[in-house]
Coordinates of C-alpha atoms in Angstrom, one line a residue:
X1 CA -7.6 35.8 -6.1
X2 CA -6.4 35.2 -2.6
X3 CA -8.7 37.6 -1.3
X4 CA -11.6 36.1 -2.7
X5 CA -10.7 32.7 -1.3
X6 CA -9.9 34.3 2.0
X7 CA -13.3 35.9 2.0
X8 CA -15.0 32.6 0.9
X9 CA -13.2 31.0 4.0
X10 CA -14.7 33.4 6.3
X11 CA -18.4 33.4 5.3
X12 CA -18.8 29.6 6.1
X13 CA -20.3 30.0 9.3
X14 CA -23.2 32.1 7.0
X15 CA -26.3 29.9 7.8
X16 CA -27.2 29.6 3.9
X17 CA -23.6 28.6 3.2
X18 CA -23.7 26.2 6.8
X19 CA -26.5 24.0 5.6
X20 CA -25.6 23.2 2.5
X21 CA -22.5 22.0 4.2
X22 CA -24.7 20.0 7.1
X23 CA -27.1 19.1 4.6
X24 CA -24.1 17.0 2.1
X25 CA -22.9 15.6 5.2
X26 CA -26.0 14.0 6.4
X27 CA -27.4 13.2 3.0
X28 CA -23.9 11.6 2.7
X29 CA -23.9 9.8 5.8
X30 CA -26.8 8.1 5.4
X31 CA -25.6 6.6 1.9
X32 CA -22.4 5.9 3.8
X33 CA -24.3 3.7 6.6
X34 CA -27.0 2.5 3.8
X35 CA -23.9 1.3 1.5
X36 CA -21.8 -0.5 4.6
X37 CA -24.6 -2.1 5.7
X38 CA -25.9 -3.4 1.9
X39 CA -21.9 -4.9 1.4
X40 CA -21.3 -6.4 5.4
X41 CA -25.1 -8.0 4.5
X42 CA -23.3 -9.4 1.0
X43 CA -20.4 -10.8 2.6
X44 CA -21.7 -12.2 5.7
X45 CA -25.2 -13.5 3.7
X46 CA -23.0 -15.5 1.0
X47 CA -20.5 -18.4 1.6
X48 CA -16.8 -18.1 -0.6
X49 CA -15.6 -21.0 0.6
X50 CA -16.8 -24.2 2.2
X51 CA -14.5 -24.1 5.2
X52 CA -16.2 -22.2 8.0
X53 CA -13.2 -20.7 9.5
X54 CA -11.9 -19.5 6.3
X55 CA -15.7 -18.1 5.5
X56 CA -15.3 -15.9 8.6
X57 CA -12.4 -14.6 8.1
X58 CA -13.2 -13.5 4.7
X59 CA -16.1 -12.0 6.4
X60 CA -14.1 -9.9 9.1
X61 CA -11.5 -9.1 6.0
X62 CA -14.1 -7.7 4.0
X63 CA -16.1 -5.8 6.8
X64 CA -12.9 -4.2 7.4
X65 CA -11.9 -3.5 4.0
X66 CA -15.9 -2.4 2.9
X67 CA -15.3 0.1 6.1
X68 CA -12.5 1.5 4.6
X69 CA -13.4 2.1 1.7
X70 CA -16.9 3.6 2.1
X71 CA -15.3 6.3 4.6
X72 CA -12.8 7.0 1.8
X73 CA -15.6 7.7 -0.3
X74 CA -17.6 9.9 2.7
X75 CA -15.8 13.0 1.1
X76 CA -17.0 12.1 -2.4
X77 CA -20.4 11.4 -1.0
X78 CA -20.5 14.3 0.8
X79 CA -19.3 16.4 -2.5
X80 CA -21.7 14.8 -4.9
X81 CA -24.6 16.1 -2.8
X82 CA -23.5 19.7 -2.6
X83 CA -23.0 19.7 -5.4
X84 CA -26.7 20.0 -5.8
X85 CA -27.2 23.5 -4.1
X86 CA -24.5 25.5 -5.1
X87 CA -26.5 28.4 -6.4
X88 CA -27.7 28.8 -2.9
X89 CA -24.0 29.5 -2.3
X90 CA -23.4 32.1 -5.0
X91 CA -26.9 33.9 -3.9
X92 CA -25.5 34.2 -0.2
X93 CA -22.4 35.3 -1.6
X94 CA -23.7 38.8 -3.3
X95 CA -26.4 39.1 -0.8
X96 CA -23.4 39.5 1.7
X97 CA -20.9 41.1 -0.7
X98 CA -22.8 42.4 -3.8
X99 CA -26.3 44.1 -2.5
X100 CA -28.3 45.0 -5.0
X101 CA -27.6 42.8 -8.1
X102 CA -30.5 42.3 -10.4
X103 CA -32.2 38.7 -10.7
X104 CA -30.9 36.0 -12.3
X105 CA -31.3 35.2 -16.0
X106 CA -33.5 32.2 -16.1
X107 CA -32.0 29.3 -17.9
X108 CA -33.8 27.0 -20.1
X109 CA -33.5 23.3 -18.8
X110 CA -32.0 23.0 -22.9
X111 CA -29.3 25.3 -21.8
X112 CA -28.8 23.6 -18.5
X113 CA -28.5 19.8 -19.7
X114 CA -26.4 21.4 -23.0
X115 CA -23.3 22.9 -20.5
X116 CA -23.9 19.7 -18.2
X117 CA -23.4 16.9 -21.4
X118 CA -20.3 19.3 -22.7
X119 CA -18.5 19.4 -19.7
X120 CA -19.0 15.5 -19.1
X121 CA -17.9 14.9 -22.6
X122 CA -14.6 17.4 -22.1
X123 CA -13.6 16.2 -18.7
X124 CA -13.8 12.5 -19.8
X125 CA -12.1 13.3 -23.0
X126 CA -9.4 15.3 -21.3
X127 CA -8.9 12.6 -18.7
X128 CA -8.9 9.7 -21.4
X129 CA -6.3 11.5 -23.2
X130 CA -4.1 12.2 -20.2
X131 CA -4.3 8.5 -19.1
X132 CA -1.7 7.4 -20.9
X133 CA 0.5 10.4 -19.2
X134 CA -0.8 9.5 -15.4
X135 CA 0.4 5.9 -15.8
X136 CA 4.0 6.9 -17.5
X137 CA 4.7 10.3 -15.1
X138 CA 3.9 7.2 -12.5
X139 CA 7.8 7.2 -12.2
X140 CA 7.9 10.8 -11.6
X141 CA 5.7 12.1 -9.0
X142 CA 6.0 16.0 -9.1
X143 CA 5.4 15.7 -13.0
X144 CA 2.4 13.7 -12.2
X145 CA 1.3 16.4 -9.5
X146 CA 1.9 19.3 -11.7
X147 CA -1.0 17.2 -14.7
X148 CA -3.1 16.2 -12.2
X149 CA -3.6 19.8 -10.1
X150 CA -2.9 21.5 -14.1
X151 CA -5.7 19.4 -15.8
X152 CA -8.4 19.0 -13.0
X153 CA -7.6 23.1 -12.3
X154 CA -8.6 23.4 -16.0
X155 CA -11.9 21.5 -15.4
X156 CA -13.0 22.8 -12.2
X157 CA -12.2 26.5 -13.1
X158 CA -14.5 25.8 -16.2
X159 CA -17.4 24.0 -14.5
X160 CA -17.2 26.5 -11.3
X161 CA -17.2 29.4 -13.3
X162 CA -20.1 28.4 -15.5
X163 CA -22.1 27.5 -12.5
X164 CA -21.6 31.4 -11.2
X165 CA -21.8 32.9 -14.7
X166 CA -24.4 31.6 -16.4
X167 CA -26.7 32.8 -13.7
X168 CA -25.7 36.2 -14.9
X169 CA -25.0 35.8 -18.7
X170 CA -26.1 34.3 -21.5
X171 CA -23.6 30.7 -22.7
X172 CA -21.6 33.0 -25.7
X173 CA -21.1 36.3 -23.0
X174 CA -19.6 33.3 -20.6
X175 CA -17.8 31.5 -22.9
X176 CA -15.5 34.7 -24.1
X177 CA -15.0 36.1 -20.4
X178 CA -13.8 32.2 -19.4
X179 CA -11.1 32.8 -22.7
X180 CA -10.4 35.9 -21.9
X181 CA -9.5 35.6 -18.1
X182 CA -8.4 31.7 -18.4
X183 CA -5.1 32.1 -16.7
X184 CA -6.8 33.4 -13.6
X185 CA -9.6 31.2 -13.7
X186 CA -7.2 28.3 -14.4
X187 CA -5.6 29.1 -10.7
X188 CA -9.1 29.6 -9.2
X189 CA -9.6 25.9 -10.7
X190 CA -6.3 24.8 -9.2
X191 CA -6.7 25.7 -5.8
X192 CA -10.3 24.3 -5.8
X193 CA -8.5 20.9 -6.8
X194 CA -5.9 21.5 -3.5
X195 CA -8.7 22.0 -1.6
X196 CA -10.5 19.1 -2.9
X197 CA -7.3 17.0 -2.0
X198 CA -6.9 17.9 1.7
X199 CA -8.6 15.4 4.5
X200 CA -11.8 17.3 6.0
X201 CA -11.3 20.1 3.5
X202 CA -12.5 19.0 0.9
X203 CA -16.1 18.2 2.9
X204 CA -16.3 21.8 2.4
X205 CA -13.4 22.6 -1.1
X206 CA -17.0 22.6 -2.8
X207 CA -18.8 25.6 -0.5
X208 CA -15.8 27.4 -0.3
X209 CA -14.8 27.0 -4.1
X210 CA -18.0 28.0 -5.4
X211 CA -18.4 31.3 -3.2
X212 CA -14.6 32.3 -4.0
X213 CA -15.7 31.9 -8.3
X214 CA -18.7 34.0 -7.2
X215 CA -16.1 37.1 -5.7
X216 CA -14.1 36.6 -9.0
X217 CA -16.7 36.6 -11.8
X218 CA -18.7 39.0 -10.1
X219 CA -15.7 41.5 -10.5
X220 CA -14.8 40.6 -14.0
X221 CA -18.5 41.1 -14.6
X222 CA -17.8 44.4 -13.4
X223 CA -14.6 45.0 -15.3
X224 CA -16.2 44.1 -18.5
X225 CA -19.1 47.0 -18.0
X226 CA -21.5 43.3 -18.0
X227 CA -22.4 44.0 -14.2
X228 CA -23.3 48.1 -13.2
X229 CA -20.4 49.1 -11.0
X230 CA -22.9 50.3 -8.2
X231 CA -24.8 46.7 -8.3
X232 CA -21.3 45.1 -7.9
X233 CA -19.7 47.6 -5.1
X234 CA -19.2 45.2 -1.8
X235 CA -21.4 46.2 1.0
X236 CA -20.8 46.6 4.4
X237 CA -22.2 43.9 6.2

């Protein structure tokens, strides 16, 4: 497990792998700068109150505060758009590691838009349910830690892993090999959430997260006979 995060670590500076990076951050920075300028334009374009002075500083206030909080959601931003090419990832991944691997299944956009709707409706209904747990475990942060990294470990173990395996195998092959190694995948998931928790990290938790799940299923594809063992030997590049 470590390994594969070590070696996911160590192919960022891979060209495929640096511009999906480069291309989240300047996709995100120009939402950033369109979004700042759209809220300063609000707030300096409408009158709150009717005494001037009080009007400006409102203005100054809220130019600060919609600063703030559109470079607190630059990592988000930046996250969201990576999102988008993370297959790019994976295929630099065992074109570095796993030479020789046969072509990806095509999925049908049915398949596709089916895993996307299920996860949505698991992770809101997980996170719904363990509202009522964030806001009392409030009072006790480690317990809150240990749900937060626990449950979003569980989601992001399940949504990375689909993302590599279904390229490989069909939705019912996936679905026992996520049941079967859940424990590890579960830890996979949980240092992806770390990741996506550390400043300037998680520009990149996404990159780095996807091309470690790409090292692990690969070898439990492997393991389970699913993957020929000479398509799924490392190379030496």
């Amino acid at each position: 497990m470590i390994d594969a995060f070590v070696k996911a670590f160590a192919q960022l500076p891979d060209p495929r792998m640096r511009s999906v990076v480069l291309l989240g951050l300047v996709a995100a920075l120009v939402v950033y700068i369109l979004l700042a300028v759209g809220l300063w334009w609000g707030l300096t374009s409408t009158a709150l109150v009717t005494l001037p002075w009080v009007d400006a500083l409102v203005d100054v206030l809220g130019g600060v505060a919609v600063f703030v909080l559109t470079l607190l959601f630059f990592p988000a931003l930046a996250t969201l758009v990576i999102g988008f090419f993370l297959e790019q990832v994976a295929d630099a991944v065992e074109d570095r590691h796993y030479p020789g691997m046969p072509t990806n299944r095509e999925q049908p956009l049915s398949e596709v838009l089916g895993t996307t709707i299920k996860f949505a409706a698991v992770m809101v209904g997980l996170n719904l349910v363990a509202l009522p747990l964030y806001l009392f475990l409030m009072l006790l942060p480690p317990a809150s830690a240990v749900l937060f990294y626990g449950l979003n470990g569980y989601l992001l173990s399940r949504e990375y892993f689909e993302v590599v395996a279904l390229r490989r195998v069909d939705p019912p092959t996936a679905r026992a090999l996520r049941k079967q190694y859940m424990g590890r995948l579960w830890l996979a998931g949980a240092i992806i959430t770390f990741l996506s928790t550390v400043p300037f990290v998680n520009i990149v938790a996404p990159v780095v997260g996807t091309a470690a799940m790409t090292h692990v299923v690969t070898r439990l594809l492997q393991r389970n006979g699913l993957v020929a063992p000479a398509a799924a030997a490392e190379g030496a590049r």
